[in-house]
């Protein structure tokens, strides 16, 4: 379901919005910003993903809709600069809708003259487009824009932009389940994080999940206001009793390949960051009811693909196998 469809059932209460921001720079390093139709302030082009859409496709679509421009070299920023999540990315729109923005940033270049061909759509989202120097920015719409532009400012040795205060994040509950109770089995975005944990013999920890009966890695869904890394830490502790001194982000997974249907019929569009755990401590204590079995697997001992919990886990394990010996 799109976020606008969810609003009809959820009201103004906070939702987690899987979104992409688009950072376009010209030949002098200036950044392209839009003056927004909702609050009259400035920000990067971008917006929420459509169901089944990956981040790069979403970035291209949002750029075209909000500027009328196509950027041939548009790519996603590498992790961690490309990631956006956390309690500071709360935003309340003028109409009262509340969101926590999570997702990715894309970056590309266009000549300054491209602005002469800009033609935003007729939605009213874009009032004006203009190039700005990174050391001379206009009033910005929200913290997501401030953080994104701070990524670019850091490349020039400029300090990060100060963030506006935000309310405390809600207590951890089960946000996805609460949404399910309203929407039934229809597809929902499920932003979250998974964790690769290995032992001293370079074997990977896998869990057999109680809900699917399939093998998976530790991980789960974000709660409102939670960062991807905080989600990874929480899920690792809840499902295994283990703690990681450091978590290294490896890759973001999203798009139609990572739609998953549970045995009972619920459908999710996974938007998941894969982390590698370093300096893991604690006794391995599987979560009762959630985890049926645990196992340590070498690269040539992994379960068959049909025994894994969907294409997200298949691709997680491919990343792990591809990194063996590095």
mmCIF file of C-alpha atoms in Angstrom:
data_model
loop_
_atom_site.group_PDB
_atom_site.id
_atom_site.type_symbol
_atom_site.label_atom_id
_atom_site.label_comp_id
_atom_site.label_asym_id
_atom_site.label_seq_id
_atom_site.Cartn_x
_atom_site.Cartn_y
_atom_site.Cartn_z
ATOM 1 C CA UNK A 1 0.000 0.000 0.000
ATOM 2 C CA UNK A 2 1.135 3.554 -0.653
ATOM 3 C CA UNK A 3 1.548 5.930 2.256
ATOM 4 C CA UNK A 4 -1.447 7.959 1.044
ATOM 5 C CA UNK A 5 -3.638 4.840 1.147
ATOM 6 C CA UNK A 6 -2.387 4.055 4.637
ATOM 7 C CA UNK A 7 -3.301 7.538 5.823
ATOM 8 C CA UNK A 8 -6.988 6.835 5.190
ATOM 9 C CA UNK A 9 -6.805 4.017 7.743
ATOM 10 C CA UNK A 10 -4.119 5.351 10.116
ATOM 11 C CA UNK A 11 -4.921 9.047 10.400
ATOM 12 C CA UNK A 12 -2.188 11.536 11.312
ATOM 13 C CA UNK A 13 -0.236 9.212 13.613
ATOM 14 C CA UNK A 14 3.434 8.544 12.800
ATOM 15 C CA UNK A 15 4.218 6.244 9.900
ATOM 16 C CA UNK A 16 7.602 5.033 8.704
ATOM 17 C CA UNK A 17 8.095 6.368 5.179
ATOM 18 C CA UNK A 18 10.519 4.479 2.948
ATOM 19 C CA UNK A 19 11.774 7.420 0.892
ATOM 20 C CA UNK A 20 14.608 8.599 -1.329
ATOM 21 C CA UNK A 21 16.252 12.002 -1.525
ATOM 22 C CA UNK A 22 17.863 13.198 -4.769
ATOM 23 C CA UNK A 23 20.994 15.341 -4.614
ATOM 24 C CA UNK A 24 21.857 16.912 -7.971
ATOM 25 C CA UNK A 25 24.944 19.123 -8.358
ATOM 26 C CA UNK A 26 26.060 21.305 -11.268
ATOM 27 C CA UNK A 27 29.576 21.776 -12.650
ATOM 28 C CA UNK A 28 30.398 24.314 -9.937
ATOM 29 C CA UNK A 29 29.183 22.099 -7.078
ATOM 30 C CA UNK A 30 25.933 23.937 -6.489
ATOM 31 C CA UNK A 31 22.970 21.778 -5.428
ATOM 32 C CA UNK A 32 19.523 21.778 -7.015
ATOM 33 C CA UNK A 33 16.736 22.541 -4.542
ATOM 34 C CA UNK A 34 12.976 22.886 -4.913
ATOM 35 C CA UNK A 35 10.726 25.267 -3.025
ATOM 36 C CA UNK A 36 8.008 23.004 -1.732
ATOM 37 C CA UNK A 37 4.333 23.576 -2.243
ATOM 38 C CA UNK A 38 3.289 22.383 1.219
ATOM 39 C CA UNK A 39 5.358 24.686 3.444
ATOM 40 C CA UNK A 40 7.088 27.090 1.056
ATOM 41 C CA UNK A 41 10.531 26.015 2.277
ATOM 42 C CA UNK A 42 13.371 24.438 0.325
ATOM 43 C CA UNK A 43 14.564 20.867 0.004
ATOM 44 C CA UNK A 44 16.042 18.275 -2.301
ATOM 45 C CA UNK A 45 13.719 16.537 -4.767
ATOM 46 C CA UNK A 46 12.517 13.178 -3.525
ATOM 47 C CA UNK A 47 9.713 11.339 -1.812
ATOM 48 C CA UNK A 48 8.213 8.054 -0.730
ATOM 49 C CA UNK A 49 8.701 4.859 -2.720
ATOM 50 C CA UNK A 50 5.796 3.293 -4.566
ATOM 51 C CA UNK A 51 4.952 -0.330 -3.660
ATOM 52 C CA UNK A 52 7.499 -2.708 -5.195
ATOM 53 C CA UNK A 53 9.836 0.113 -6.231
ATOM 54 C CA UNK A 54 13.576 0.153 -5.520
ATOM 55 C CA UNK A 55 15.419 3.285 -4.434
ATOM 56 C CA UNK A 56 17.087 4.149 -7.719
ATOM 57 C CA UNK A 57 13.834 3.766 -9.648
ATOM 58 C CA UNK A 58 12.134 5.923 -7.037
ATOM 59 C CA UNK A 59 14.853 8.576 -7.311
ATOM 60 C CA UNK A 60 14.489 8.753 -11.093
ATOM 61 C CA UNK A 61 10.696 8.967 -10.850
ATOM 62 C CA UNK A 62 10.694 11.654 -8.150
ATOM 63 C CA UNK A 63 13.286 13.739 -9.999
ATOM 64 C CA UNK A 64 11.227 13.592 -13.191
ATOM 65 C CA UNK A 65 7.951 14.407 -11.428
ATOM 66 C CA UNK A 66 9.297 17.279 -9.340
ATOM 67 C CA UNK A 67 11.699 18.837 -11.868
ATOM 68 C CA UNK A 68 10.979 17.342 -15.292
ATOM 69 C CA UNK A 69 14.670 16.428 -15.523
ATOM 70 C CA UNK A 70 16.496 13.169 -16.244
ATOM 71 C CA UNK A 71 19.961 12.622 -14.757
ATOM 72 C CA UNK A 72 21.982 9.993 -16.687
ATOM 73 C CA UNK A 73 24.589 9.425 -13.945
ATOM 74 C CA UNK A 74 22.170 9.215 -11.022
ATOM 75 C CA UNK A 75 23.338 6.579 -8.524
ATOM 76 C CA UNK A 76 22.728 5.733 -4.889
ATOM 77 C CA UNK A 77 25.300 7.098 -2.463
ATOM 78 C CA UNK A 78 27.392 4.356 -0.843
ATOM 79 C CA UNK A 79 26.725 3.318 2.736
ATOM 80 C CA UNK A 80 26.782 4.826 5.292
ATOM 81 C CA UNK A 81 26.390 8.255 3.615
ATOM 82 C CA UNK A 82 23.503 6.948 1.550
ATOM 83 C CA UNK A 83 21.419 5.857 4.533
ATOM 84 C CA UNK A 84 18.835 7.980 6.282
ATOM 85 C CA UNK A 85 16.999 6.933 9.437
ATOM 86 C CA UNK A 86 16.658 7.766 13.112
ATOM 87 C CA UNK A 87 14.547 9.832 15.528
ATOM 88 C CA UNK A 88 15.821 13.159 14.170
ATOM 89 C CA UNK A 89 14.096 12.421 10.836
ATOM 90 C CA UNK A 90 10.636 12.993 12.282
ATOM 91 C CA UNK A 91 8.532 15.382 10.201
ATOM 92 C CA UNK A 92 5.068 16.821 10.682
ATOM 93 C CA UNK A 93 3.490 18.145 7.499
ATOM 94 C CA UNK A 94 1.306 21.262 7.539
ATOM 95 C CA UNK A 95 -1.766 19.008 7.189
ATOM 96 C CA UNK A 96 -0.822 17.214 10.436
ATOM 97 C CA UNK A 97 0.502 13.971 8.957
ATOM 98 C CA UNK A 98 3.516 12.665 10.919
ATOM 99 C CA UNK A 99 6.285 10.486 9.500
ATOM 100 C CA UNK A 100 9.716 9.107 10.276
ATOM 101 C CA UNK A 101 11.769 9.161 7.071
ATOM 102 C CA UNK A 102 13.990 6.152 6.377
ATOM 103 C CA UNK A 103 15.748 5.113 3.211
ATOM 104 C CA UNK A 104 18.480 6.203 0.828
ATOM 105 C CA UNK A 105 20.047 9.198 -0.875
ATOM 106 C CA UNK A 106 20.836 9.352 -4.592
ATOM 107 C CA UNK A 107 23.381 11.656 -6.221
ATOM 108 C CA UNK A 108 23.995 12.841 -9.756
ATOM 109 C CA UNK A 109 25.262 15.754 -11.831
ATOM 110 C CA UNK A 110 23.684 18.013 -14.434
ATOM 111 C CA UNK A 111 24.942 21.178 -16.117
ATOM 112 C CA UNK A 112 23.570 24.420 -14.699
ATOM 113 C CA UNK A 113 21.868 25.042 -18.052
ATOM 114 C CA UNK A 114 19.638 21.982 -17.520
ATOM 115 C CA UNK A 115 17.445 24.127 -15.301
ATOM 116 C CA UNK A 116 16.263 25.970 -18.414
ATOM 117 C CA UNK A 117 14.492 22.753 -19.491
ATOM 118 C CA UNK A 118 13.017 22.001 -16.062
ATOM 119 C CA UNK A 119 9.289 21.359 -16.121
ATOM 120 C CA UNK A 120 7.781 20.032 -12.871
ATOM 121 C CA UNK A 121 4.472 18.196 -13.073
ATOM 122 C CA UNK A 122 1.198 19.919 -12.197
ATOM 123 C CA UNK A 123 0.864 18.411 -8.699
ATOM 124 C CA UNK A 124 1.875 21.661 -6.988
ATOM 125 C CA UNK A 125 4.708 19.988 -5.074
ATOM 126 C CA UNK A 126 7.325 22.247 -6.692
ATOM 127 C CA UNK A 127 6.886 26.024 -6.604
ATOM 128 C CA UNK A 128 10.387 26.929 -7.774
ATOM 129 C CA UNK A 129 13.730 25.326 -8.661
ATOM 130 C CA UNK A 130 17.103 26.961 -8.102
ATOM 131 C CA UNK A 131 20.811 26.150 -7.763
ATOM 132 C CA UNK A 132 22.396 26.963 -4.373
ATOM 133 C CA UNK A 133 25.987 26.993 -3.135
ATOM 134 C CA UNK A 134 26.458 24.603 -0.218
ATOM 135 C CA UNK A 135 27.762 27.447 1.945
ATOM 136 C CA UNK A 136 24.773 29.674 1.154
ATOM 137 C CA UNK A 137 21.625 27.601 1.569
ATOM 138 C CA UNK A 138 18.028 28.852 1.924
ATOM 139 C CA UNK A 139 15.601 27.985 4.767
ATOM 140 C CA UNK A 140 15.192 24.213 4.624
ATOM 141 C CA UNK A 141 12.022 22.225 5.090
ATOM 142 C CA UNK A 142 13.044 19.434 7.483
ATOM 143 C CA UNK A 143 15.903 17.527 9.062
ATOM 144 C CA UNK A 144 16.100 14.998 6.230
ATOM 145 C CA UNK A 145 17.156 17.811 3.921
ATOM 146 C CA UNK A 146 19.580 19.211 6.493
ATOM 147 C CA UNK A 147 21.248 15.826 6.925
ATOM 148 C CA UNK A 148 21.452 15.183 3.178
ATOM 149 C CA UNK A 149 23.015 18.548 2.458
ATOM 150 C CA UNK A 150 25.423 18.022 5.351
ATOM 151 C CA UNK A 151 26.718 14.927 3.527
ATOM 152 C CA UNK A 152 27.648 17.147 0.587
ATOM 153 C CA UNK A 153 28.971 19.939 2.830
ATOM 154 C CA UNK A 154 31.325 17.467 4.558
ATOM 155 C CA UNK A 155 33.044 16.842 1.216
ATOM 156 C CA UNK A 156 34.013 20.528 1.193
ATOM 157 C CA UNK A 157 35.091 20.592 4.830
ATOM 158 C CA UNK A 158 31.976 22.564 5.825
ATOM 159 C CA UNK A 159 30.315 21.885 9.207
ATOM 160 C CA UNK A 160 27.037 19.962 9.377
ATOM 161 C CA UNK A 161 23.831 21.954 9.418
ATOM 162 C CA UNK A 162 22.152 22.188 12.830
ATOM 163 C CA UNK A 163 19.063 20.013 13.182
ATOM 164 C CA UNK A 164 15.692 21.164 14.446
ATOM 165 C CA UNK A 165 14.498 19.553 17.707
ATOM 166 C CA UNK A 166 12.110 16.633 17.339
ATOM 167 C CA UNK A 167 9.786 14.852 19.798
ATOM 168 C CA UNK A 168 10.954 11.710 21.602
ATOM 169 C CA UNK A 169 10.498 8.550 19.557
ATOM 170 C CA UNK A 170 7.546 6.362 20.583
ATOM 171 C CA UNK A 171 8.320 3.347 22.781
ATOM 172 C CA UNK A 172 9.218 0.139 20.941
ATOM 173 C CA UNK A 173 6.111 -1.886 20.233
ATOM 174 C CA UNK A 174 5.066 -3.754 17.102
ATOM 175 C CA UNK A 175 4.355 -1.087 14.515
ATOM 176 C CA UNK A 176 4.066 -3.501 11.591
ATOM 177 C CA UNK A 177 1.555 -5.656 13.455
ATOM 178 C CA UNK A 178 -0.515 -2.598 14.343
ATOM 179 C CA UNK A 179 -0.640 -1.647 10.664
ATOM 180 C CA UNK A 180 -1.561 -5.228 9.745
ATOM 181 C CA UNK A 181 -4.573 -5.063 12.030
ATOM 182 C CA UNK A 182 -5.838 -2.156 9.894
ATOM 183 C CA UNK A 183 -4.912 -3.231 6.360
ATOM 184 C CA UNK A 184 -5.092 -7.024 6.411
ATOM 185 C CA UNK A 185 -2.718 -8.999 4.152
ATOM 186 C CA UNK A 186 -2.184 -6.228 1.568
ATOM 187 C CA UNK A 187 1.465 -5.337 0.790
ATOM 188 C CA UNK A 188 3.193 -3.119 3.335
ATOM 189 C CA UNK A 189 6.686 -1.666 3.303
ATOM 190 C CA UNK A 190 8.767 -3.352 6.004
ATOM 191 C CA UNK A 191 11.919 -1.274 6.627
ATOM 192 C CA UNK A 192 14.344 -3.186 8.800
ATOM 193 C CA UNK A 193 17.794 -4.628 9.272
ATOM 194 C CA UNK A 194 19.522 -8.020 9.219
ATOM 195 C CA UNK A 195 22.819 -9.048 10.807
ATOM 196 C CA UNK A 196 25.601 -11.421 9.755
ATOM 197 C CA UNK A 197 27.191 -13.058 12.803
ATOM 198 C CA UNK A 198 30.139 -15.431 12.428
ATOM 199 C CA UNK A 199 32.103 -17.507 14.919
ATOM 200 C CA UNK A 200 35.838 -18.135 15.216
ATOM 201 C CA UNK A 201 35.658 -20.765 12.488
ATOM 202 C CA UNK A 202 34.053 -18.360 9.959
ATOM 203 C CA UNK A 203 30.706 -20.093 10.243
ATOM 204 C CA UNK A 204 27.526 -18.030 9.849
ATOM 205 C CA UNK A 205 24.761 -18.018 12.446
ATOM 206 C CA UNK A 206 21.334 -18.886 11.032
ATOM 207 C CA UNK A 207 18.002 -19.100 12.831
ATOM 208 C CA UNK A 208 15.009 -21.212 11.873
ATOM 209 C CA UNK A 209 12.095 -18.823 12.211
ATOM 210 C CA UNK A 210 8.947 -19.840 14.057
ATOM 211 C CA UNK A 211 6.641 -17.972 11.678
ATOM 212 C CA UNK A 212 7.912 -19.526 8.456
ATOM 213 C CA UNK A 213 9.809 -22.661 9.495
ATOM 214 C CA UNK A 214 12.615 -21.421 7.231
ATOM 215 C CA UNK A 215 16.223 -20.412 7.933
ATOM 216 C CA UNK A 216 17.053 -16.732 8.251
ATOM 217 C CA UNK A 217 19.655 -14.406 9.777
ATOM 218 C CA UNK A 218 18.968 -12.334 12.900
ATOM 219 C CA UNK A 219 16.951 -9.253 12.055
ATOM 220 C CA UNK A 220 13.540 -7.671 11.818
ATOM 221 C CA UNK A 221 11.490 -4.538 11.247
ATOM 222 C CA UNK A 222 12.098 -0.955 12.368
ATOM 223 C CA UNK A 223 9.968 0.775 14.943
ATOM 224 C CA UNK A 224 9.034 4.462 14.423
ATOM 225 C CA UNK A 225 12.026 6.678 15.208
ATOM 226 C CA UNK A 226 14.492 3.798 15.213
ATOM 227 C CA UNK A 227 17.613 3.900 13.040
ATOM 228 C CA UNK A 228 18.580 0.941 10.880
ATOM 229 C CA UNK A 229 21.576 0.291 13.141
ATOM 230 C CA UNK A 230 19.515 0.507 16.329
ATOM 231 C CA UNK A 231 17.040 -1.940 14.821
ATOM 232 C CA UNK A 232 19.874 -4.342 13.989
ATOM 233 C CA UNK A 233 21.184 -4.176 17.570
ATOM 234 C CA UNK A 234 17.754 -4.657 19.117
ATOM 235 C CA UNK A 235 16.783 -7.579 16.899
ATOM 236 C CA UNK A 236 20.148 -9.279 17.390
ATOM 237 C CA UNK A 237 19.742 -9.076 21.160
ATOM 238 C CA UNK A 238 16.085 -10.128 21.174
ATOM 239 C CA UNK A 239 16.508 -13.116 18.863
ATOM 240 C CA UNK A 240 19.905 -14.410 20.004
ATOM 241 C CA UNK A 241 20.928 -12.725 23.289
ATOM 242 C CA UNK A 242 24.083 -11.488 21.532
ATOM 243 C CA UNK A 243 25.555 -7.979 21.454
ATOM 244 C CA UNK A 244 27.861 -6.496 18.820
ATOM 245 C CA UNK A 245 30.518 -3.928 19.644
ATOM 246 C CA UNK A 246 30.281 -2.595 16.069
ATOM 247 C CA UNK A 247 27.931 -3.057 13.131
ATOM 248 C CA UNK A 248 29.239 -2.478 9.619
ATOM 249 C CA UNK A 249 26.594 -1.617 6.990
ATOM 250 C CA UNK A 250 27.130 -3.684 3.852
ATOM 251 C CA UNK A 251 24.190 -3.227 1.509
ATOM 252 C CA UNK A 252 20.601 -2.006 1.199
ATOM 253 C CA UNK A 253 18.030 -4.385 -0.289
ATOM 254 C CA UNK A 254 14.725 -3.152 -1.733
ATOM 255 C CA UNK A 255 12.540 -3.540 -4.778
ATOM 256 C CA UNK A 256 10.257 -6.132 -6.360
ATOM 257 C CA UNK A 257 12.699 -8.999 -5.871
ATOM 258 C CA UNK A 258 12.368 -8.590 -2.120
ATOM 259 C CA UNK A 259 8.601 -8.787 -1.798
ATOM 260 C CA UNK A 260 7.779 -11.652 0.572
ATOM 261 C CA UNK A 261 4.533 -13.503 1.258
ATOM 262 C CA UNK A 262 4.219 -15.199 4.644
ATOM 263 C CA UNK A 263 2.542 -18.623 4.931
ATOM 264 C CA UNK A 264 -0.596 -16.960 6.366
ATOM 265 C CA UNK A 265 -0.829 -14.593 3.368
ATOM 266 C CA UNK A 266 0.575 -11.290 4.660
ATOM 267 C CA UNK A 267 2.733 -9.518 2.049
ATOM 268 C CA UNK A 268 5.688 -7.218 2.772
ATOM 269 C CA UNK A 269 8.011 -5.194 0.584
ATOM 270 C CA UNK A 270 11.304 -5.545 2.410
ATOM 271 C CA UNK A 271 13.541 -2.477 2.697
ATOM 272 C CA UNK A 272 16.460 -3.929 4.606
ATOM 273 C CA UNK A 273 20.020 -2.957 5.485
ATOM 274 C CA UNK A 274 22.450 -5.835 5.949
ATOM 275 C CA UNK A 275 25.075 -5.411 8.675
ATOM 276 C CA UNK A 276 28.156 -7.409 9.615
ATOM 277 C CA UNK A 277 28.601 -7.784 13.373
ATOM 278 C CA UNK A 278 32.053 -7.296 14.892
ATOM 279 C CA UNK A 279 33.269 -8.257 18.394
ATOM 280 C CA UNK A 280 30.150 -10.198 19.352
ATOM 281 C CA UNK A 281 29.671 -11.076 23.023
ATOM 282 C CA UNK A 282 27.139 -12.856 25.213
ATOM 283 C CA UNK A 283 25.665 -16.349 25.463
ATOM 284 C CA UNK A 284 23.655 -17.506 22.464
ATOM 285 C CA UNK A 285 20.084 -17.557 23.793
ATOM 286 C CA UNK A 286 17.452 -18.166 21.083
ATOM 287 C CA UNK A 287 14.212 -16.228 21.526
ATOM 288 C CA UNK A 288 11.489 -18.582 22.741
ATOM 289 C CA UNK A 289 8.686 -19.061 20.214
ATOM 290 C CA UNK A 290 10.321 -16.821 17.597
ATOM 291 C CA UNK A 291 13.349 -19.055 16.971
ATOM 292 C CA UNK A 292 12.840 -22.807 16.569
ATOM 293 C CA UNK A 293 16.472 -23.759 15.991
ATOM 294 C CA UNK A 294 19.915 -22.221 15.579
ATOM 295 C CA UNK A 295 22.868 -23.405 13.553
ATOM 296 C CA UNK A 296 26.379 -22.401 12.503
ATOM 297 C CA UNK A 297 27.043 -22.957 8.801
ATOM 298 C CA UNK A 298 30.190 -22.834 6.703
ATOM 299 C CA UNK A 299 30.054 -21.304 3.238
ATOM 300 C CA UNK A 300 29.704 -24.779 1.673
ATOM 301 C CA UNK A 301 27.184 -25.995 4.277
ATOM 302 C CA UNK A 302 24.371 -23.469 3.861
ATOM 303 C CA UNK A 303 20.767 -24.672 3.547
ATOM 304 C CA UNK A 304 19.284 -24.974 0.074
ATOM 305 C CA UNK A 305 17.545 -21.860 -1.248
ATOM 306 C CA UNK A 306 14.104 -23.411 -0.775
ATOM 307 C CA UNK A 307 14.901 -23.779 2.927
ATOM 308 C CA UNK A 308 15.672 -20.060 3.282
ATOM 309 C CA UNK A 309 13.125 -17.415 4.230
ATOM 310 C CA UNK A 310 12.784 -15.682 0.865
ATOM 311 C CA UNK A 311 14.963 -13.899 -1.654
ATOM 312 C CA UNK A 312 16.114 -11.304 0.882
ATOM 313 C CA UNK A 313 17.878 -14.001 2.897
ATOM 314 C CA UNK A 314 19.164 -15.681 -0.274
ATOM 315 C CA UNK A 315 20.791 -12.391 -1.267
ATOM 316 C CA UNK A 316 22.066 -11.736 2.262
ATOM 317 C CA UNK A 317 23.910 -15.052 2.150
ATOM 318 C CA UNK A 318 25.322 -14.283 -1.300
ATOM 319 C CA UNK A 319 26.825 -11.090 0.106
ATOM 320 C CA UNK A 320 28.364 -13.081 2.963
ATOM 321 C CA UNK A 321 29.771 -15.762 0.655
ATOM 322 C CA UNK A 322 31.136 -13.094 -1.679
ATOM 323 C CA UNK A 323 32.988 -11.479 1.235
ATOM 324 C CA UNK A 324 34.667 -14.665 2.465
ATOM 325 C CA UNK A 325 38.405 -14.291 2.631
ATOM 326 C CA UNK A 326 38.330 -10.469 2.471
#
